[in-house]
Amino acid sequence: MDRGESVILDALQGFLPEQTLELLQDYLQNPQTFLQTLWRQTVLVTNKLSTVLSPLFAPLLARALQALNDSPDIVVLGFVLAAFFLVIQLISWVHRTMMYMTRLAFRMLGWALVFALLAVVWRRGPEATIRDVVVFVSKLAGYATLIKDIWLSEYKKFDAQTKRGGGVGAGAGQRTPSGGYSRSGNGW
């Protein structure tokens, strides 16, 4: 390889130990290593390929560059599309990151709840925990029954109001809307 490796190794002198620098220097600059052989072969194949393909693609490339020079709108459109594509990719990346973090947070919350429940069972014992769960579920069922009763009473009021043909203000001959719910003959 060329002088580039020694510049890199000189820059790494303050960061890496001396043994590591010697190992890197021996490995990178020894012509018998696999890396040096691979580098030489790659350079050789690339040079041969460029000399073979250069006469074929040079006229095509010249025509393409001339066409782009003659119509700058295509270049501007290409840059706009490239910018749009990059923005969409960035938004997609941010979306994936946010979804990952949200999923991670909810998983951590779920496991925290599991560990908290296990800690409660460990501290209070299984019998007291079961008793607490039964009390909590019974209070929750009582609350659900209260909500059901309130909902049914409101539904009965609404149903009675719609069967009468309206609510307040319907006595003077004017029809009032029934809150979006209408039966045949009762509506506006």
XYZ file of C-alpha atoms in Angstrom:
188
model
C 0.000 0.000 0.000
C 1.013 3.608 -0.163
C 1.966 6.223 2.404
C -1.616 6.438 3.746
C -1.195 3.615 6.258
C 1.877 5.140 7.855
C 0.048 8.458 8.245
C -2.804 6.627 9.933
C -0.385 4.715 12.136
C 1.391 7.972 13.044
C -1.962 9.469 14.035
C -2.781 6.427 16.187
C 0.485 6.606 18.163
C -1.042 8.550 21.025
C -4.073 6.288 21.312
C -2.838 2.709 20.921
C -0.163 0.865 22.891
C 3.227 0.395 21.256
C 2.780 -3.372 20.805
C -0.487 -2.855 18.944
C 1.095 -0.255 16.681
C 3.982 -2.609 15.873
C 1.543 -5.428 15.130
C -0.522 -3.196 12.858
C 2.574 -1.902 11.090
C 3.897 -5.416 10.537
C 0.534 -6.644 9.300
C -0.377 -3.677 7.092
C 3.002 -3.069 5.506
C 4.236 -6.634 5.074
C 3.861 -7.543 1.374
C 3.231 -11.216 2.239
C 0.014 -10.637 4.223
C -3.432 -11.415 2.896
C -4.496 -7.768 3.142
C -1.618 -6.599 0.947
C -2.275 -9.366 -1.590
C -5.973 -8.550 -1.669
C -5.215 -4.838 -2.114
C -2.831 -5.480 -4.999
C -5.271 -7.821 -6.732
C -8.130 -5.345 -6.330
C -6.063 -2.494 -7.769
C -4.926 -4.681 -10.658
C -8.456 -5.851 -11.534
C -9.844 -2.323 -11.224
C -7.168 -0.909 -13.535
C -7.742 -3.629 -16.140
C -11.505 -3.170 -15.942
C -11.247 0.601 -16.331
C -8.929 0.300 -19.357
C -11.285 -2.189 -21.035
C -14.542 -0.369 -20.267
C -13.317 3.201 -20.699
C -13.615 3.253 -24.526
C -17.103 1.745 -24.285
C -18.590 4.001 -21.652
C -16.737 7.271 -22.340
C -19.013 8.310 -25.270
C -22.144 7.334 -23.353
C -21.005 9.265 -20.313
C -20.129 12.287 -22.464
C -23.587 12.233 -24.089
C -25.308 11.880 -20.735
C -23.343 14.790 -19.287
C -24.094 16.907 -22.362
C -27.810 16.091 -22.068
C -27.776 17.073 -18.411
C -25.935 20.269 -19.299
C -28.505 21.111 -21.983
C -31.505 20.555 -19.694
C -30.805 21.655 -16.125
C -34.443 21.051 -15.162
C -33.745 17.328 -15.051
C -30.847 17.935 -12.671
C -33.009 20.110 -10.430
C -35.783 17.514 -10.527
C -33.245 14.816 -9.658
C -31.988 16.825 -6.691
C -35.548 17.494 -5.504
C -36.436 13.815 -5.787
C -33.233 12.830 -3.999
C -33.966 15.325 -1.206
C -37.545 14.046 -0.974
C -36.286 10.463 -0.801
C -33.804 11.377 1.943
C -36.497 13.177 3.944
C -38.825 10.179 3.652
C -36.011 7.872 4.752
C -35.253 10.142 7.717
C -38.904 10.257 8.741
C -39.097 6.485 8.419
C -36.003 6.107 10.566
C -37.401 8.433 13.237
C -40.706 6.537 13.137
C -38.980 3.178 13.583
C -36.895 4.569 16.425
C -39.926 6.000 18.198
C -41.863 2.755 17.777
C -38.914 0.774 19.128
C -38.575 3.066 22.140
C -42.314 2.986 22.812
C -42.397 -0.793 22.577
C -39.362 -1.008 24.854
C -40.941 1.351 27.398
C -44.189 -0.617 27.496
C -42.318 -3.901 27.833
C -40.326 -2.448 30.708
C -43.553 -1.190 32.272
C -45.133 -4.631 31.908
C -42.180 -6.369 33.500
C -42.079 -3.739 36.253
C -45.733 -4.491 37.019
C -45.027 -8.224 37.082
C -42.115 -7.721 39.470
C -44.189 -5.339 41.612
C -46.969 -7.928 41.869
C -44.430 -10.596 42.768
C -42.981 -8.281 45.420
C -46.463 -7.701 46.850
C -47.130 -11.438 46.961
C -43.724 -12.032 48.532
C -44.226 -9.339 51.171
C -47.878 -9.933 52.112
C -48.084 -13.651 51.499
C -50.384 -15.555 49.151
C -53.461 -15.582 51.436
C -53.450 -11.839 52.107
C -52.785 -11.127 48.437
C -55.719 -13.281 47.326
C -57.939 -11.542 49.895
C -56.810 -8.129 48.592
C -57.495 -9.208 45.004
C -60.997 -10.415 45.934
C -61.756 -7.114 47.697
C -60.430 -5.131 44.729
C -62.430 -7.150 42.202
C -65.622 -6.826 44.279
C -65.206 -3.044 44.508
C -64.511 -2.931 40.763
C -67.641 -4.997 40.087
C -69.682 -2.646 42.291
C -68.352 0.347 40.380
C -69.168 -1.344 37.067
C -72.711 -2.032 38.303
C -73.103 1.632 39.279
C -71.950 2.754 35.821
C -74.333 0.252 34.190
C -77.262 1.569 36.262
C -76.436 5.182 35.355
C -76.128 4.275 31.668
C -79.440 2.380 31.665
C -81.295 5.234 33.397
C -79.909 7.751 30.894
C -80.843 5.451 28.029
C -84.395 5.116 29.359
C -84.670 8.917 29.633
C -83.418 9.325 26.072
C -85.738 6.619 24.755
C -88.750 8.184 26.505
C -87.807 11.603 25.133
C -87.562 10.316 21.560
C -90.870 8.448 21.853
C -92.607 11.677 22.925
C -91.254 13.465 19.866
C -88.783 15.798 21.445
C -87.995 17.422 24.705
C -88.372 20.932 26.051
C -89.877 23.428 23.596
C -91.909 20.919 21.628
C -95.255 22.075 23.034
C -95.589 25.218 20.877
C -95.932 23.294 17.642
C -92.314 23.509 16.639
C -90.334 20.372 16.169
C -86.987 19.994 17.888
C -84.213 17.688 16.866
C -83.929 14.515 18.819
C -80.164 14.522 19.169
C -79.462 12.801 15.874
C -81.791 9.916 16.582
C -85.076 9.890 14.708
C -87.879 7.437 14.175
C -90.227 7.456 11.242
C -92.598 10.383 11.697
C -90.507 11.859 14.530
C -87.785 14.079 13.197
C -87.369 17.350 11.574
